[in-house]
mmCIF file with all atom_site columns, C-alpha atoms in Angstrom:
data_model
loop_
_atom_site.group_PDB
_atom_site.id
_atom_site.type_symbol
_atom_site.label_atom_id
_atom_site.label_alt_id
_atom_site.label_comp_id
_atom_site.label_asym_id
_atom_site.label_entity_id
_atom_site.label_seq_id
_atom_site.pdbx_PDB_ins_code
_atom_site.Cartn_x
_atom_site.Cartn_y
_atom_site.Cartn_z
_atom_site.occupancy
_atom_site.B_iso_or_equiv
_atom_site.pdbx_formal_charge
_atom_site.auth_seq_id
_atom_site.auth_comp_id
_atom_site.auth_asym_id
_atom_site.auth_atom_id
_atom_site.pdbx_PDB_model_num
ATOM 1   C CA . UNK J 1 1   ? 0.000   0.000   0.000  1.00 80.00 ? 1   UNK J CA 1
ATOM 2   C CA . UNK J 1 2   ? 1.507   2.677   -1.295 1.00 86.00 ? 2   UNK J CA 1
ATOM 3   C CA . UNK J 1 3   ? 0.432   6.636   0.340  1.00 86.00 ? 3   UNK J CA 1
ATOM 4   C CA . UNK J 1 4   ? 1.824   9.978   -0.639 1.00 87.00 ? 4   UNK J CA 1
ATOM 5   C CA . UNK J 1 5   ? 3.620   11.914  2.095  1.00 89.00 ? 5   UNK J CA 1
ATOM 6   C CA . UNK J 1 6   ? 2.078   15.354  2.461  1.00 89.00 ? 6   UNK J CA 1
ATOM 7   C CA . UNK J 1 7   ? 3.414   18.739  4.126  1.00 88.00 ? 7   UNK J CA 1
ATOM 8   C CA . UNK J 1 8   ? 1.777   20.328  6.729  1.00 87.00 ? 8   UNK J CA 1
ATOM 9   C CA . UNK J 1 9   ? -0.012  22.617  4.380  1.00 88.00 ? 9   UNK J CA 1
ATOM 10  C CA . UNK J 1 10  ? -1.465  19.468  3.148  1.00 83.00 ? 10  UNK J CA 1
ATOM 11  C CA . UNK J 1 11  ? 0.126   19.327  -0.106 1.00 87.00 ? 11  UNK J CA 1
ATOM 12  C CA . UNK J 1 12  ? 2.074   16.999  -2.012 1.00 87.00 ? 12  UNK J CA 1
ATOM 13  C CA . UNK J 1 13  ? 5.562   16.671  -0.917 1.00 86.00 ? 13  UNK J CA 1
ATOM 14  C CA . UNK J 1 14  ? 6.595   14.377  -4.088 1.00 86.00 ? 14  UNK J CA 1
ATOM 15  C CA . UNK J 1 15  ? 7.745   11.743  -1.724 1.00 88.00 ? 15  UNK J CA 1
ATOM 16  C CA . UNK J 1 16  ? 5.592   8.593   -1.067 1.00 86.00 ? 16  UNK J CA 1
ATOM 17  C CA . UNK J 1 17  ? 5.971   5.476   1.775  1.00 88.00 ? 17  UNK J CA 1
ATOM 18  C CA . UNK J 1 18  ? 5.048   2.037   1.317  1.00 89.00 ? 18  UNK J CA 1
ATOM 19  C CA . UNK J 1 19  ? 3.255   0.483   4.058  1.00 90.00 ? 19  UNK J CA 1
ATOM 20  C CA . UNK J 1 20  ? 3.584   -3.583  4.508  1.00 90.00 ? 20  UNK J CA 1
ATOM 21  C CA . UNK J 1 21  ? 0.575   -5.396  2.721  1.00 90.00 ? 21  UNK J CA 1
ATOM 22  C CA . UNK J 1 22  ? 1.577   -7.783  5.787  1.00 90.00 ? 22  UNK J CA 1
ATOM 23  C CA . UNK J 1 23  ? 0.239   -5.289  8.517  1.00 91.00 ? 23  UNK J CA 1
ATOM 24  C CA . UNK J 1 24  ? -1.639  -2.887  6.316  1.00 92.00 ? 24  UNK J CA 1
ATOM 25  C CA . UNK J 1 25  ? -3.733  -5.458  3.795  1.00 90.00 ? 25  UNK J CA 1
ATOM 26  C CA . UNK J 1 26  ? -4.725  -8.665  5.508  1.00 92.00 ? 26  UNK J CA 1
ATOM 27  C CA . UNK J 1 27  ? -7.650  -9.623  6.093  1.00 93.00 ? 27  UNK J CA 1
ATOM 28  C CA . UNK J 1 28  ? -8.740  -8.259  10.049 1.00 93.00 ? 28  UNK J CA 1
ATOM 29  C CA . UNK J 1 29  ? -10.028 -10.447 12.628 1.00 95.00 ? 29  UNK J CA 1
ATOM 30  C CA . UNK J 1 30  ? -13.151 -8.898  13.892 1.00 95.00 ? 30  UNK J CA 1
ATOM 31  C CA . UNK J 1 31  ? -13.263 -10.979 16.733 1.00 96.00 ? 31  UNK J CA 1
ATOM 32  C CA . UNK J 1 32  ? -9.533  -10.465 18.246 1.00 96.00 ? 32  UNK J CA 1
ATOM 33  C CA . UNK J 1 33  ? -10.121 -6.536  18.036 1.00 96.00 ? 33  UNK J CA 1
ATOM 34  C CA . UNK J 1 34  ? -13.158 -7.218  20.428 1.00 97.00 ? 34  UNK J CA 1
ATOM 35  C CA . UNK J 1 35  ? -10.872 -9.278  22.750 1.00 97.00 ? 35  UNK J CA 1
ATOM 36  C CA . UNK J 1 36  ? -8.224  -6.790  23.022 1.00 96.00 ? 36  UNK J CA 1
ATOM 37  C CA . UNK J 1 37  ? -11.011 -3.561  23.458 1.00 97.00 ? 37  UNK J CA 1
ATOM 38  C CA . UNK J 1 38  ? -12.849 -5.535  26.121 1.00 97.00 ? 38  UNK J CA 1
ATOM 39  C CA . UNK J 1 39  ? -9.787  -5.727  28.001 1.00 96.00 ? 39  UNK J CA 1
ATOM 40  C CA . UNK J 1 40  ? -8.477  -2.613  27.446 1.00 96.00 ? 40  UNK J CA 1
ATOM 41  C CA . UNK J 1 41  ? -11.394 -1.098  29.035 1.00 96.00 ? 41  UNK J CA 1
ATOM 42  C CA . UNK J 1 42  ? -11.722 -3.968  32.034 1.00 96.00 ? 42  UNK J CA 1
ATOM 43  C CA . UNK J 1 43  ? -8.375  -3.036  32.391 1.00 95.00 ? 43  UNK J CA 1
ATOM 44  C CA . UNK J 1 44  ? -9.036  0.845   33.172 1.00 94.00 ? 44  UNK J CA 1
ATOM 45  C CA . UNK J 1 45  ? -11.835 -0.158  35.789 1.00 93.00 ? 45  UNK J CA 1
ATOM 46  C CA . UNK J 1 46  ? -10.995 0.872   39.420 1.00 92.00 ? 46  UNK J CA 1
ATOM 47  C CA . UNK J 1 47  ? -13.024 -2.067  41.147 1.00 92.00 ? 47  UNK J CA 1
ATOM 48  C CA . UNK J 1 48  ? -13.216 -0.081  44.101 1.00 94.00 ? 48  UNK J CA 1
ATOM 49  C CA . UNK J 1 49  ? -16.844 -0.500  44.776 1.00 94.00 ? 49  UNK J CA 1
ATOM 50  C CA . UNK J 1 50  ? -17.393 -2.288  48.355 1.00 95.00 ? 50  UNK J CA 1
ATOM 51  C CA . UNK J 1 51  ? -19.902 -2.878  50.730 1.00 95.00 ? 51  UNK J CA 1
ATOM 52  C CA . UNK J 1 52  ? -20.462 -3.733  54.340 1.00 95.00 ? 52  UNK J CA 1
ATOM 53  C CA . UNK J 1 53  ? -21.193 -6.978  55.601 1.00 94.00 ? 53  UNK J CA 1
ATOM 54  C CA . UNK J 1 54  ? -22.852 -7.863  58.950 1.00 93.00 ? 54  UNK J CA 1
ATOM 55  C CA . UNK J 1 55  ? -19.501 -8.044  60.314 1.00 93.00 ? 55  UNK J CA 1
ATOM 56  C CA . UNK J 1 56  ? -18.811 -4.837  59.375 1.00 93.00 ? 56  UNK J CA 1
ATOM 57  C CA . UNK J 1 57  ? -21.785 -2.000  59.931 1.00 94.00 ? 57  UNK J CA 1
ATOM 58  C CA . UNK J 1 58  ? -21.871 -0.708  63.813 1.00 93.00 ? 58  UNK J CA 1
ATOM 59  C CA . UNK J 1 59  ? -24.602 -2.318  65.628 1.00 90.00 ? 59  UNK J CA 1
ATOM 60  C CA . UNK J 1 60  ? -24.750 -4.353  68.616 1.00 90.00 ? 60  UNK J CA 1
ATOM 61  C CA . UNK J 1 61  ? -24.082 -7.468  68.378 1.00 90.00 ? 61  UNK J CA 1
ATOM 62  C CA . UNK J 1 62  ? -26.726 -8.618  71.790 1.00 93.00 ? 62  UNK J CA 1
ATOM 63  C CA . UNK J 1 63  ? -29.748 -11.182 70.712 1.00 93.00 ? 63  UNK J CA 1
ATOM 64  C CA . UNK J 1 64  ? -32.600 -9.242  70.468 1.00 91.00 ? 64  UNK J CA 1
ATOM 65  C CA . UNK J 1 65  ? -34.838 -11.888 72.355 1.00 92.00 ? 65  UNK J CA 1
ATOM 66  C CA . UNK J 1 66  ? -34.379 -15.405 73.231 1.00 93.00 ? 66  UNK J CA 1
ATOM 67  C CA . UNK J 1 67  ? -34.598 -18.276 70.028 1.00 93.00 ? 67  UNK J CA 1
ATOM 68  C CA . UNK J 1 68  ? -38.016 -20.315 70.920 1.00 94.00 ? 68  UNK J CA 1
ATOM 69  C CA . UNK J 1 69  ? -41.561 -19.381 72.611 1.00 93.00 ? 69  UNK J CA 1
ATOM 70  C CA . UNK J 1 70  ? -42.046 -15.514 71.525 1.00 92.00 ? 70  UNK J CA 1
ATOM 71  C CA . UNK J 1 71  ? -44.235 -16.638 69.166 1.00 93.00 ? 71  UNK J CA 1
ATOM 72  C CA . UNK J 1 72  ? -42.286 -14.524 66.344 1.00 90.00 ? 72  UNK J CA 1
ATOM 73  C CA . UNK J 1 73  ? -39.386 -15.428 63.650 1.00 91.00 ? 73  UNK J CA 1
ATOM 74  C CA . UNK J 1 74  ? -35.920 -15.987 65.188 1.00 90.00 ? 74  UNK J CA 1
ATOM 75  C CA . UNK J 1 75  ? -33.800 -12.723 65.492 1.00 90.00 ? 75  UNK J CA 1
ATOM 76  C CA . UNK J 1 76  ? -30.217 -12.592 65.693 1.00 91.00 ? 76  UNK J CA 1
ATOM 77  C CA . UNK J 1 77  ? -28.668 -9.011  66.048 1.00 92.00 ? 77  UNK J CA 1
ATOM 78  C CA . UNK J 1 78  ? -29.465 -5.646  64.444 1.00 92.00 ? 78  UNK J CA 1
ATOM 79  C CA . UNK J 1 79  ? -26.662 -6.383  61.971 1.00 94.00 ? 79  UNK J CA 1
ATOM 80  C CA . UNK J 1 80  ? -28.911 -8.642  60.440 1.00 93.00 ? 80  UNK J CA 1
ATOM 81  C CA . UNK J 1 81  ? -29.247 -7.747  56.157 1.00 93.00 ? 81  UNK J CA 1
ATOM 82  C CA . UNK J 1 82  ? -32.847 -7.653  56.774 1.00 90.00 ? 82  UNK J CA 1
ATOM 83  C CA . UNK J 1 83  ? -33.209 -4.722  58.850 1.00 91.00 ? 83  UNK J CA 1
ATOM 84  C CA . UNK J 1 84  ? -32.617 -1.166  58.030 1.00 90.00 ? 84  UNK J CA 1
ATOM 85  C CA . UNK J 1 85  ? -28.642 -0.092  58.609 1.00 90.00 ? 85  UNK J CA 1
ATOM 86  C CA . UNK J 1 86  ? -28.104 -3.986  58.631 1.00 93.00 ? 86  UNK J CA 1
ATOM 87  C CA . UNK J 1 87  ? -25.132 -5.532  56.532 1.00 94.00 ? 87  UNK J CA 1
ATOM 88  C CA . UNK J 1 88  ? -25.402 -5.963  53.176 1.00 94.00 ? 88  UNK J CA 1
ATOM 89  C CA . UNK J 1 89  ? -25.576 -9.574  51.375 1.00 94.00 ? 89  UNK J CA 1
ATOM 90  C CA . UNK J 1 90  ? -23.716 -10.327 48.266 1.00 94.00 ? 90  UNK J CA 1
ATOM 91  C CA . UNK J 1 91  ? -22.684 -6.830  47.906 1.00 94.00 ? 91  UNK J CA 1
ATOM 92  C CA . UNK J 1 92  ? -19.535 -6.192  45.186 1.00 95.00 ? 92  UNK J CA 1
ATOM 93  C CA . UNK J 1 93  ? -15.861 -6.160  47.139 1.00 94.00 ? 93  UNK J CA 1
ATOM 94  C CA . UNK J 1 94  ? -12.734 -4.716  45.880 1.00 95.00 ? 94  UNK J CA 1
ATOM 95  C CA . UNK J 1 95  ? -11.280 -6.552  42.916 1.00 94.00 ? 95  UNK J CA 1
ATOM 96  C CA . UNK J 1 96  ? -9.379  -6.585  39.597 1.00 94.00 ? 96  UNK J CA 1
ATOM 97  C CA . UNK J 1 97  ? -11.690 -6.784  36.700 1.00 94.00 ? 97  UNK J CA 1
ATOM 98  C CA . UNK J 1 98  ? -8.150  -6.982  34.230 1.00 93.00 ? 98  UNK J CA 1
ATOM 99  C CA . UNK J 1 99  ? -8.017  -10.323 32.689 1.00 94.00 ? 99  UNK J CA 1
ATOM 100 C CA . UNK J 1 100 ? -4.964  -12.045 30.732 1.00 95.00 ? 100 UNK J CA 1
ATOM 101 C CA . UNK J 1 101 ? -4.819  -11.575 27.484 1.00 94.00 ? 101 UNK J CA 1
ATOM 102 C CA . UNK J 1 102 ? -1.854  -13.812 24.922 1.00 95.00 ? 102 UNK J CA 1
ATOM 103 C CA . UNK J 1 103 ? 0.599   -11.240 23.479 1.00 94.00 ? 103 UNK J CA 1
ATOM 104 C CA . UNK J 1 104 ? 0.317   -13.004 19.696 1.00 95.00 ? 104 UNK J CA 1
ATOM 105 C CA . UNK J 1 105 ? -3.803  -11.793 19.833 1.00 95.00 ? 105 UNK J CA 1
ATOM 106 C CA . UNK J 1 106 ? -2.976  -8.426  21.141 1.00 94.00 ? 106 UNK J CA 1
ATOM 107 C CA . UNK J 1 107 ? -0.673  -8.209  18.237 1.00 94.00 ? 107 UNK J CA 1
ATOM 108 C CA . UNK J 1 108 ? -3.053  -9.463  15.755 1.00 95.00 ? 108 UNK J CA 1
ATOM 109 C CA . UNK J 1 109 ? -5.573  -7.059  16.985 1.00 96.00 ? 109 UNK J CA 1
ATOM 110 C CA . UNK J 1 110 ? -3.791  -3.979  16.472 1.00 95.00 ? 110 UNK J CA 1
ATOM 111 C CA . UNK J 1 111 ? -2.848  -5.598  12.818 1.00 94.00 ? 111 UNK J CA 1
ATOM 112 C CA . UNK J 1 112 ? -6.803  -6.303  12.103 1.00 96.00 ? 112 UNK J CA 1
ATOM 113 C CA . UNK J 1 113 ? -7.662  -2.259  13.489 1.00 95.00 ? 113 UNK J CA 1
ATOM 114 C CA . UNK J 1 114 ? -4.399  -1.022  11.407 1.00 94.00 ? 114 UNK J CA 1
ATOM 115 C CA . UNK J 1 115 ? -5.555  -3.392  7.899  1.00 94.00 ? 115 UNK J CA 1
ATOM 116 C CA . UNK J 1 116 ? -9.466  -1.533  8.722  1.00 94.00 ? 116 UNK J CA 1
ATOM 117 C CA . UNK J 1 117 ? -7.971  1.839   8.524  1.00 94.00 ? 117 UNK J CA 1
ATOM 118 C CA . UNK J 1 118 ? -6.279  0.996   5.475  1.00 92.00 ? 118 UNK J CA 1
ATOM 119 C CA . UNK J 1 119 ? -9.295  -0.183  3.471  1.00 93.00 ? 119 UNK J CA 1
ATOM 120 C CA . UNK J 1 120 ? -11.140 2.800   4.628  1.00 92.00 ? 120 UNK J CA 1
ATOM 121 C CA . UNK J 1 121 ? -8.741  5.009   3.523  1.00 91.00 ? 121 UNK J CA 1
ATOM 122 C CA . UNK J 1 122 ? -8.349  6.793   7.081  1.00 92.00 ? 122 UNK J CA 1
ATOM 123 C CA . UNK J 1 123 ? -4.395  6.514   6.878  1.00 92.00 ? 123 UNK J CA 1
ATOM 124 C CA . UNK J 1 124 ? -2.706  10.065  6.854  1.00 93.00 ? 124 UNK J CA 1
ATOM 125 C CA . UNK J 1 125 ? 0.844   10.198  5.907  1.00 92.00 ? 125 UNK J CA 1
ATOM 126 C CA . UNK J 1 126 ? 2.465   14.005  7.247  1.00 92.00 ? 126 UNK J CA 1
ATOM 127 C CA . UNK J 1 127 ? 5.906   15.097  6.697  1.00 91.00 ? 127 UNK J CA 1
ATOM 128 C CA . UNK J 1 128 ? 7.580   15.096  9.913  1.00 88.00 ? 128 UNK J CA 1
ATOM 129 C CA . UNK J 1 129 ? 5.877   17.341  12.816 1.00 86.00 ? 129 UNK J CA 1
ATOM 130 C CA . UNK J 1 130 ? 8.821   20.027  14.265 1.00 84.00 ? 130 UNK J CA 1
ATOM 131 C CA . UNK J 1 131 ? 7.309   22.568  15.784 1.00 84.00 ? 131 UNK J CA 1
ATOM 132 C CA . UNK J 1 132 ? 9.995   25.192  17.709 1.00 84.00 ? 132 UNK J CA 1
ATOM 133 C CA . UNK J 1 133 ? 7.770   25.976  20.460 1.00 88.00 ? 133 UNK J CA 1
ATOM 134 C CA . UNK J 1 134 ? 4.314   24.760  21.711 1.00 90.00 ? 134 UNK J CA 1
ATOM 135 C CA . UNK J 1 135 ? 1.159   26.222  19.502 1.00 89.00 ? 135 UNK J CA 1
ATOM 136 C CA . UNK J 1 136 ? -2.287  24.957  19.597 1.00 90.00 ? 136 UNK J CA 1
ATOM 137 C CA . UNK J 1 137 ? -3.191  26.880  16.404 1.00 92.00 ? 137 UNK J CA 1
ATOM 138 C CA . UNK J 1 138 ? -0.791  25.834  14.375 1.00 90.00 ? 138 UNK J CA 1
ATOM 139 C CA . UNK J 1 139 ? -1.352  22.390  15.226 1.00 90.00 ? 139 UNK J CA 1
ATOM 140 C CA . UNK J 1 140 ? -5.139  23.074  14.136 1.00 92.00 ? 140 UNK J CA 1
ATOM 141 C CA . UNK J 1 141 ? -3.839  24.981  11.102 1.00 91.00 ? 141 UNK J CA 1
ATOM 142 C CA . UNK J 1 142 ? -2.262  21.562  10.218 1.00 90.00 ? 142 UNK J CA 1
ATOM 143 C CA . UNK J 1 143 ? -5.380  19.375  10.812 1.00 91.00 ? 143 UNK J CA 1
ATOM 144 C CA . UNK J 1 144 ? -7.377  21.892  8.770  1.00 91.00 ? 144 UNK J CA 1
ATOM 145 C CA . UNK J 1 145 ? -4.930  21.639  6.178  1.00 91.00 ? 145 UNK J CA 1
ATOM 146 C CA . UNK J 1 146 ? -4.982  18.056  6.079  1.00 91.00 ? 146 UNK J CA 1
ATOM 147 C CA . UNK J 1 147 ? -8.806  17.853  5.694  1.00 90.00 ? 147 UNK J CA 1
ATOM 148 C CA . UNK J 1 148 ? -9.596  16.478  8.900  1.00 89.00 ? 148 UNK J CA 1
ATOM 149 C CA . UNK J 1 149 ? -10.152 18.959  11.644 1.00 84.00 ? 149 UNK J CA 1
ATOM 150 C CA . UNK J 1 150 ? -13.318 18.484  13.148 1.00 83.00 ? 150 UNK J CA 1
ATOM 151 C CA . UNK J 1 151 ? -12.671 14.575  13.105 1.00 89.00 ? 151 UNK J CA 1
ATOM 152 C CA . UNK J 1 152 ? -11.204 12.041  16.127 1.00 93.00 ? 152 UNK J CA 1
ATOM 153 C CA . UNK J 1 153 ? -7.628  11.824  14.773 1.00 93.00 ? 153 UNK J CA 1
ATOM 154 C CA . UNK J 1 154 ? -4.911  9.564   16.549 1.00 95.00 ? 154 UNK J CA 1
ATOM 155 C CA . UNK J 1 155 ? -1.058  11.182  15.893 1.00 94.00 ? 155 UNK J CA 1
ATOM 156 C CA . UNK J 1 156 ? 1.312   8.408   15.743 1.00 93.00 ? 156 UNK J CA 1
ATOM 157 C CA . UNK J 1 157 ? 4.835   9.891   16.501 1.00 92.00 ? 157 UNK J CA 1
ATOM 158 C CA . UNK J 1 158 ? 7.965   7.875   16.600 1.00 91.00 ? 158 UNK J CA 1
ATOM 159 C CA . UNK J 1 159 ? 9.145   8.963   19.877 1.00 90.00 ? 159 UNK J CA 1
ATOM 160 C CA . UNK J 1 160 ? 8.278   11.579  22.065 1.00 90.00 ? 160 UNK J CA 1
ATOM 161 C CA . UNK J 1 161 ? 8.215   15.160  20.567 1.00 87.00 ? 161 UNK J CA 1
ATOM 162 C CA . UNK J 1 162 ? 7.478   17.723  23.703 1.00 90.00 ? 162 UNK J CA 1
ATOM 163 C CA . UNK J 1 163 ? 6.488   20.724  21.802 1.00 90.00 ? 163 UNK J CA 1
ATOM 164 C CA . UNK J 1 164 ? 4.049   18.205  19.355 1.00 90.00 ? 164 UNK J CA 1
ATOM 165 C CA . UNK J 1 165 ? 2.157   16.854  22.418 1.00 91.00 ? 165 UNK J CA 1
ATOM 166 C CA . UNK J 1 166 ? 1.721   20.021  23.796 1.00 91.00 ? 166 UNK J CA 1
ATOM 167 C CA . UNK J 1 167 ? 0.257   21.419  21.003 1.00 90.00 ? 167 UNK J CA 1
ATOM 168 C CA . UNK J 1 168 ? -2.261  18.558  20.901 1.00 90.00 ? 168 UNK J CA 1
ATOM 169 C CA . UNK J 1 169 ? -3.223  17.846  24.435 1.00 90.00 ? 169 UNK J CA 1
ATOM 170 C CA . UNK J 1 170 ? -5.962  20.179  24.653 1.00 89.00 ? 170 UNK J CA 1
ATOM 171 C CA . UNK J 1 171 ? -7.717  19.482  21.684 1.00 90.00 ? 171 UNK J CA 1
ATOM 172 C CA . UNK J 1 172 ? -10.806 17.061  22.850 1.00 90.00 ? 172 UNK J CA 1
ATOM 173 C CA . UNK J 1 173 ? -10.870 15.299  19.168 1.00 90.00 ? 173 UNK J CA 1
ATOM 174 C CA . UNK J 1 174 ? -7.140  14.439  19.071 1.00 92.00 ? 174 UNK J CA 1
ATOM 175 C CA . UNK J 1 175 ? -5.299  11.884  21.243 1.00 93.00 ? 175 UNK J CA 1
ATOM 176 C CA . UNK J 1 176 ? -1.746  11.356  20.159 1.00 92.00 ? 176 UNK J CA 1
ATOM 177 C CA . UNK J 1 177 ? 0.342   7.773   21.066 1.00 92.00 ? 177 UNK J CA 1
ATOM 178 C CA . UNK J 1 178 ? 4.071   7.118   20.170 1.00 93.00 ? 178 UNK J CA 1
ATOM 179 C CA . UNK J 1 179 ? 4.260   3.938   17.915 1.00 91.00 ? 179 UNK J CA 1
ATOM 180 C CA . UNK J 1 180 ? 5.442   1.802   20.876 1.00 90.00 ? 180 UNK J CA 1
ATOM 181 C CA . UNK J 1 181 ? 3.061   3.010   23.016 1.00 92.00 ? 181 UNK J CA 1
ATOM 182 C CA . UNK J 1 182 ? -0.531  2.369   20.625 1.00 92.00 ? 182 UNK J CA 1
ATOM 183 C CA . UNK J 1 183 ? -3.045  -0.026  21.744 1.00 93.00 ? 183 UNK J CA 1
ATOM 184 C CA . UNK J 1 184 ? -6.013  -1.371  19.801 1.00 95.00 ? 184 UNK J CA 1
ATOM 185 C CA . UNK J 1 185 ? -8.469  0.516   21.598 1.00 95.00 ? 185 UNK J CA 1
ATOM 186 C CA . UNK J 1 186 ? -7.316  3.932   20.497 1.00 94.00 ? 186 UNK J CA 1
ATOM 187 C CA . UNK J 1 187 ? -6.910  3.031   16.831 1.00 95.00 ? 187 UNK J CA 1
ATOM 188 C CA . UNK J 1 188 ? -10.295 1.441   16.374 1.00 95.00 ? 188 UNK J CA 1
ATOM 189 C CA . UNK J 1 189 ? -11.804 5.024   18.640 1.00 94.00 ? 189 UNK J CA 1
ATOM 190 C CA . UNK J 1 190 ? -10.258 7.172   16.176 1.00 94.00 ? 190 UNK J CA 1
ATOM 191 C CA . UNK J 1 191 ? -11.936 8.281   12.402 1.00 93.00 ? 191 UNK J CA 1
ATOM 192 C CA . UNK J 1 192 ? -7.998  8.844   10.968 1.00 94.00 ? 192 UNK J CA 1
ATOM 193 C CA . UNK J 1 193 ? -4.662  7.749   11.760 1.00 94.00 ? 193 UNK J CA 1
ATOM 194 C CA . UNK J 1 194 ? -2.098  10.598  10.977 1.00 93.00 ? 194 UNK J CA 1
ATOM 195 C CA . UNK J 1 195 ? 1.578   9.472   10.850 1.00 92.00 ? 195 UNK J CA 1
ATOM 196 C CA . UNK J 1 196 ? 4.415   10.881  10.640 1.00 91.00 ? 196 UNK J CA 1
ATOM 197 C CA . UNK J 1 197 ? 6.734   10.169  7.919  1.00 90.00 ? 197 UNK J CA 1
ATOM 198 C CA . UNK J 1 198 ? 9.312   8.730   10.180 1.00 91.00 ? 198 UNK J CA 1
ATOM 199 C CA . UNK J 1 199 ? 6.635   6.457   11.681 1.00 91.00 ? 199 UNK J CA 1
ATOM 200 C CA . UNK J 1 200 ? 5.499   5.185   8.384  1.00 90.00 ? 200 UNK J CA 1
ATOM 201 C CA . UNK J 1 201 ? 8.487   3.824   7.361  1.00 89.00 ? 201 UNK J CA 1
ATOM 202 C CA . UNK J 1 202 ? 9.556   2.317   11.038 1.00 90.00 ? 202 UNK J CA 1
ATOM 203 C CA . UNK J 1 203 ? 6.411   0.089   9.736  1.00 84.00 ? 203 UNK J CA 1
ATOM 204 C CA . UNK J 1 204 ? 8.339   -1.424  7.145  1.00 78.00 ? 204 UNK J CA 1
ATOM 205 C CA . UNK J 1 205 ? 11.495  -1.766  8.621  1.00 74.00 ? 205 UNK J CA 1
ATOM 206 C CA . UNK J 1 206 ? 9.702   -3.409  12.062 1.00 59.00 ? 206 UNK J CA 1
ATOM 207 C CA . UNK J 1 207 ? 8.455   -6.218  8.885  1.00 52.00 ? 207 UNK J CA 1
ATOM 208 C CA . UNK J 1 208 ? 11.792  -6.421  7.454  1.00 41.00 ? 208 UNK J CA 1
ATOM 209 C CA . UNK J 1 209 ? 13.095  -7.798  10.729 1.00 34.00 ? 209 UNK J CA 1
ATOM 210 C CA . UNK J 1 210 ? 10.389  -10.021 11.205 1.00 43.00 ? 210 UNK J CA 1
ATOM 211 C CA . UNK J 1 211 ? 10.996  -11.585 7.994  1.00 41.00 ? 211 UNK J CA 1
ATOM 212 C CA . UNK J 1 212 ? 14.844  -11.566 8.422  1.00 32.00 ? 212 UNK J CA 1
#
């Protein structure tokens, strides 16, 4: 798959990348991208919710009258879950809603999300961002020129560029990721994928060393 490389004016540059038919133009696994979203997002979860038991709430802990001839139900304690302020039964405790996930099907699922942005043509290639100091507006200046301001663009840098994230941070539509650092979850969230030059070609020199 072949994509011209485009300034940030958004005009041809002359220069073009290949991207690896291996990543960029198999045939994605719906099912894998599901996986690795679902635990993405159980990942994220705090699991902090908790609830008192009847070992827990403040109450006394006396018999409120003796077991046999009142001629009413047995009573334990004011703890009891059936009475107001009581414990609580089967309530939710602290835990760790993250589940294990093989590292071959999180790398298939970010292949699968990367091949569905290629066949919908969501795949910006950019000349490579240098910005001398930190500027919002010229970040947006970019996106407009690039046709796709407005839309939920992920910036995939090749390593970290200060004055580039802080240009990008506090626009709500734009999330920006390092190449190491991109998950599944973010690439299937976003409309476009806009990538540096530089990043674009680490793509087919990452699938020259797997085939080497």
């Amino acid at each position: 798959m072949q994509l011209d490389v485009l300034s940030i004016k958004g005009q041809k540059t002359g220069r073009s990348v290949e991207l690896p038919d291996d990543i960029f133009g198999i045939e994605p696994n719906d099912h894998v991208i599901y996986l690795a979203v679902k635990q993405f997002l159980a990942a994220q979860r705090q699991g902090t919710s908790k609830v008192k038991t009847r070992m827990e709430v403040k109450g006394s802990s006396k018999k409120l009258h003796r077991q046999k001839g009142t001629g009413g139900a047995r009573k334990g304690n004011l703890r009891n879950p059936l009475y107001k302020g009581g414990g609580t039964i089967f309530g939710p405790k602290p835990r760790d809603y993250d589940f294990k996930l093989n590292r071959k099907v999180k790398d298939l699922a970010k292949v699968s999300a990367l091949a569905h942005k290629a066949k919908e043509n969501a795949i910006v290639i950019v000349e490579d961002l240098n910005f001398e100091a930190p500027k919002t507006k010229a970040f947006v200046e970019t996106l407009k020129a690039l046709n796709i301001n407005g839309k939920k663009a992920l910036v995939i840098l090749p390593e970290y560029n200060d004055n580039v994230y802080l240009s990008l941070r506090n626009l709500p539509r734009v999330n920006g990721t390092l190449i190491s650092d991109m998950n599944t979850y973010d690439l299937v969230n976003s409309n476009v994928l806009v990538m540096t030059e530089t990043t674009a070609k680490l793509f087919s020199e990452e699938e020259a060393v797997a085939e080497a």
